[in-house]
Short mmCIF file of C-alpha atoms in Angstrom, two decimals:
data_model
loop_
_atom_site.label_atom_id
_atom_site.label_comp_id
_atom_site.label_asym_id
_atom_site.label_seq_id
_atom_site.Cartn_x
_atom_site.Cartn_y
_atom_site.Cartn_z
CA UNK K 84 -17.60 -10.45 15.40
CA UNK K 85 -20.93 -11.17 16.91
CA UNK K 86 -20.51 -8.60 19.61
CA UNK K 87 -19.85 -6.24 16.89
CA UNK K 88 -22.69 -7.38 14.99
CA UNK K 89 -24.84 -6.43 17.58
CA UNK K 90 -23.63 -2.48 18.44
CA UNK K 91 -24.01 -2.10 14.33
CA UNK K 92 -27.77 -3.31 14.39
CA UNK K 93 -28.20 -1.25 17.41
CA UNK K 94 -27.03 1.73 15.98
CA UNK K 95 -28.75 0.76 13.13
CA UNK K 96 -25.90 0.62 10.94
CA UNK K 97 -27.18 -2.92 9.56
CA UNK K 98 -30.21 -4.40 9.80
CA UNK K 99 -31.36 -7.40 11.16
CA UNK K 100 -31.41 -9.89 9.86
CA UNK K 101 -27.83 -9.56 8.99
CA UNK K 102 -27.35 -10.51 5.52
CA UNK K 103 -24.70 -12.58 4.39
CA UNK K 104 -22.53 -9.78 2.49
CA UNK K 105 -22.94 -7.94 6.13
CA UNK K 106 -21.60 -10.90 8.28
CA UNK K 107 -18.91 -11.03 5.73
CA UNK K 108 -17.53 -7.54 5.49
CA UNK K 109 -18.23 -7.15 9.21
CA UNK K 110 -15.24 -10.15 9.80
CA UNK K 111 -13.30 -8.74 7.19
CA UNK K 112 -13.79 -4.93 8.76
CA UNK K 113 -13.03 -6.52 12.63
CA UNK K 114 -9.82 -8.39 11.10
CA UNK K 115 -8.54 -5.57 9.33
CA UNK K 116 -8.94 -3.41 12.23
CA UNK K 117 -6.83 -5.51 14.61
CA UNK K 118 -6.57 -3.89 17.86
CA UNK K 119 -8.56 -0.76 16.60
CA UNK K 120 -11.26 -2.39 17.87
CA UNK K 121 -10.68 -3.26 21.83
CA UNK K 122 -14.16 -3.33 22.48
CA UNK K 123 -16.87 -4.31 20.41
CA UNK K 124 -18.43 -1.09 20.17
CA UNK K 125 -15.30 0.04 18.42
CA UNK K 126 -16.96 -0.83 15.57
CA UNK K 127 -18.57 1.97 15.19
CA UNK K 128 -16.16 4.17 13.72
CA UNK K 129 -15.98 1.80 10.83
CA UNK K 130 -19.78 2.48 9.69
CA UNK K 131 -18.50 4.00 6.96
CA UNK K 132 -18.39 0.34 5.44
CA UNK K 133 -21.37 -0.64 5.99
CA UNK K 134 -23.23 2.44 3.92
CA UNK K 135 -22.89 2.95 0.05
CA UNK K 136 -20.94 5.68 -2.06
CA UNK K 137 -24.07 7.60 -1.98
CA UNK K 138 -24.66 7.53 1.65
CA UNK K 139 -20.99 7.98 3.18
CA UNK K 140 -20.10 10.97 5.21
CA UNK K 141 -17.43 12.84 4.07
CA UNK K 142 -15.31 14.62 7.44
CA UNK K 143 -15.37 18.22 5.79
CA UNK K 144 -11.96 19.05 7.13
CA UNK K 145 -10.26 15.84 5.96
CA UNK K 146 -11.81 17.03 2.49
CA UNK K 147 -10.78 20.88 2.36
CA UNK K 148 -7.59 19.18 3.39
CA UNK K 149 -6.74 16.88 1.65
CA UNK K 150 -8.87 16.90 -1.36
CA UNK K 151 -9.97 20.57 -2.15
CA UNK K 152 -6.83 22.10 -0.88
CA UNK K 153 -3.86 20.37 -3.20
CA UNK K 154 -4.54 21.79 -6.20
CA UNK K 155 -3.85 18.73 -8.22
CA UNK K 156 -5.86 15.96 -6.16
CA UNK K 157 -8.47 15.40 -7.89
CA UNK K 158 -6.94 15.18 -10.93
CA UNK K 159 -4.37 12.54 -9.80
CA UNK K 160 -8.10 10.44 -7.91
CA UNK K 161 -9.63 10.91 -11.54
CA UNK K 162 -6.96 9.45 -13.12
CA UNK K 163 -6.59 6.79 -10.25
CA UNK K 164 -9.31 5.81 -10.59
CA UNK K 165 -8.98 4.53 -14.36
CA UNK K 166 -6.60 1.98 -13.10
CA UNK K 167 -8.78 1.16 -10.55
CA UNK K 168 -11.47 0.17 -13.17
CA UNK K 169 -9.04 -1.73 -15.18
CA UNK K 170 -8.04 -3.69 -12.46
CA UNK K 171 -9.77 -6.94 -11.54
CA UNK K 172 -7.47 -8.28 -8.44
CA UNK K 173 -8.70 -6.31 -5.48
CA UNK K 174 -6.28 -8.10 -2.93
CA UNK K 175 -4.97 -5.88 -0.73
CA UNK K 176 -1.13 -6.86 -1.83
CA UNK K 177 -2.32 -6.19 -5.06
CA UNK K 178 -3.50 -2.96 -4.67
CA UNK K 179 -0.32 -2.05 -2.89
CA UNK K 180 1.47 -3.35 -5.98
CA UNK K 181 -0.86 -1.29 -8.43
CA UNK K 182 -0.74 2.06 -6.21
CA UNK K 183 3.30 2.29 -6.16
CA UNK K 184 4.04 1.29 -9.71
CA UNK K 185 1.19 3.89 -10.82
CA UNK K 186 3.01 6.54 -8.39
CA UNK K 187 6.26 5.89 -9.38
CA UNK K 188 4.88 5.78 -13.04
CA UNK K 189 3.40 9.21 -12.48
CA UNK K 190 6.97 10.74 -10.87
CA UNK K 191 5.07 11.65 -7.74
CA UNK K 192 5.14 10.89 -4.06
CA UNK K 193 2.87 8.15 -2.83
CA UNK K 194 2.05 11.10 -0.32
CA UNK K 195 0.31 13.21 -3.22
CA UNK K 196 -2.78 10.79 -3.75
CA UNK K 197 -2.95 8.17 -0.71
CA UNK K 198 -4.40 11.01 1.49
CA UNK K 199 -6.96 11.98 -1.09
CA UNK K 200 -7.85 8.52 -1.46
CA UNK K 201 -8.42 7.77 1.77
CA UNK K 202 -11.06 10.24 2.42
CA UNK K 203 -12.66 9.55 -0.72
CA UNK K 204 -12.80 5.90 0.41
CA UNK K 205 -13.42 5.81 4.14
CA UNK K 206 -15.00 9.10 4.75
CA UNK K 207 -12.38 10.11 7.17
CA UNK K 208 -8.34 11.08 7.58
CA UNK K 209 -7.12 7.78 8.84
CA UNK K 210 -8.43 4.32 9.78
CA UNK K 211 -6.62 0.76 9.62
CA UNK K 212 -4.49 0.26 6.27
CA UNK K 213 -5.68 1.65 2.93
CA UNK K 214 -5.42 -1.19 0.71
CA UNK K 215 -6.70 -3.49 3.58
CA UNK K 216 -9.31 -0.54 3.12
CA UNK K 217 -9.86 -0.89 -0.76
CA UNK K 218 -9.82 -4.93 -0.17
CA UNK K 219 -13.12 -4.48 2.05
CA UNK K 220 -14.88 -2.43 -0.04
CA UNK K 221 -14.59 -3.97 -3.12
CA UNK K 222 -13.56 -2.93 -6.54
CA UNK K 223 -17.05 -1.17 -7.46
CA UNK K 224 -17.81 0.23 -4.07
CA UNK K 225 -14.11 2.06 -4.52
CA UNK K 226 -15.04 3.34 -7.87
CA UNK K 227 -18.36 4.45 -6.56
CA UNK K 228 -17.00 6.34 -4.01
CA UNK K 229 -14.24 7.96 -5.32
CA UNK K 230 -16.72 9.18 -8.63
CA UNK K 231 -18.92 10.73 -5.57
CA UNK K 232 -15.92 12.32 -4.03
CA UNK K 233 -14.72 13.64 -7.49
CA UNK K 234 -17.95 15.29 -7.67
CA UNK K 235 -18.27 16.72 -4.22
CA UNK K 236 -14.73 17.93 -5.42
CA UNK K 237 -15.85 19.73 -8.82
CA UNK K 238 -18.86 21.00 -6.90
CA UNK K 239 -16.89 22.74 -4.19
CA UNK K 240 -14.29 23.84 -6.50
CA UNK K 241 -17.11 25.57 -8.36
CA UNK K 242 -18.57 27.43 -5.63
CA UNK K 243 -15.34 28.72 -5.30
CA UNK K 244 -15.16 29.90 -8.82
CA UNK K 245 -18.49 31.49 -8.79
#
C-alpha cells in the first residue's frame, strides 16, 4: 500500500499529504485488486478511484459500446440507479444481493445492465469485481457517477438526433 501510495502522488493522482479518506480507499482499491496489482505501479490503472464523478474519464469505446449502443441502457442505469439511492448498505455482498433481485425483478439478464454500469462506475470495460467496485466508491460517489454518465448518455444520444 505504501509503494502504491507513492506511484499515485507521483503521477499526481493524490496529493501529498495523503489524506486519510486517500490512505483508506487506496487499501481498499490494492485489496480489491488482488493480484491485479503485481507491482506497485499497477496502481495506476485504478486512478479512476481516486478522481470524482466530475473528473473521471470515460473509455469512449467502452461507452458507444456498452452504453450508447443497447438501446435500452440507460434507461435500465436510470432506473438503477433509484435503488441505488434507496439503499443504505453499500457492502459489496449487499450490492450483489440488491443487483440480482432488481434483475430478476426486472425479467432481464444480469448481462443487460452490469456492463453499462461498469463503465459508468470505473471509467473503463473491466477492472476487479463490480460490487467490490461499488463498495470502494461509496454510495454517493456511485450515484454521482452514474447521473454524469446518464448525461454524457442523453447528450450523445442527442447529437445523434440532431
Amino acid at each position: 500500500v505504501k509503494l502504491c501510495e507513492e506511484f499515485l502522488t507521483r503521477a499526481g493522482v493524490v496529493q501529498t499529504p495523503i489524506s486519510e479518506l486517500h490512505q483508506s480507499k487506496i487499501a481498499e482499491v490494492v485489496k480489491a485488486a488482488e493480484d491485479r496489482i503485481e507491482m506497485a505501479g499497477d496502481i495506476l490503472q485504478f486512478e479512476g478511484f481516486f478522481v470524482t464523478a466530475a473528473e473521471l474519464d470515460l473509455d469512449e469505446k467502452a461507452f458507444q459500446k456498452r452504453l450508447v449502443k443497447p438501446e435500452n441502457a440507460g434507461h435500465l442505469l436510470a432506473e438503477y440507479v433509484k435503488i441505488l439511492a434507496a439503499t443504505d448498505d453499500f457492502s459489496a455482498a449487499n450490492m450483489e444481493h440488491v443487483l440480482k433481485a432488481w434483475v430478476e425483478q426486472q425479467g432481464i439478464k444480469i448481462g443487460d445492465i452490469i456492463h453499462a454500469l461498469r463503465v459508468a462506475l470505473t471509467g473503463k470495460p473491466a477492472g476487479f469485481g463490480m460490487f467490490e467496485s461499488m463498495q470502494v466508491l461509496g454510495k454517493e460517489e456511485c450515484l454521482a457517477r452514474i447521473r454524469v454518465a446518464l448525461e454524457k448518455l442523453e447528450h450523445a444520444q442527442n447529437r445523434v438526433d440532431a
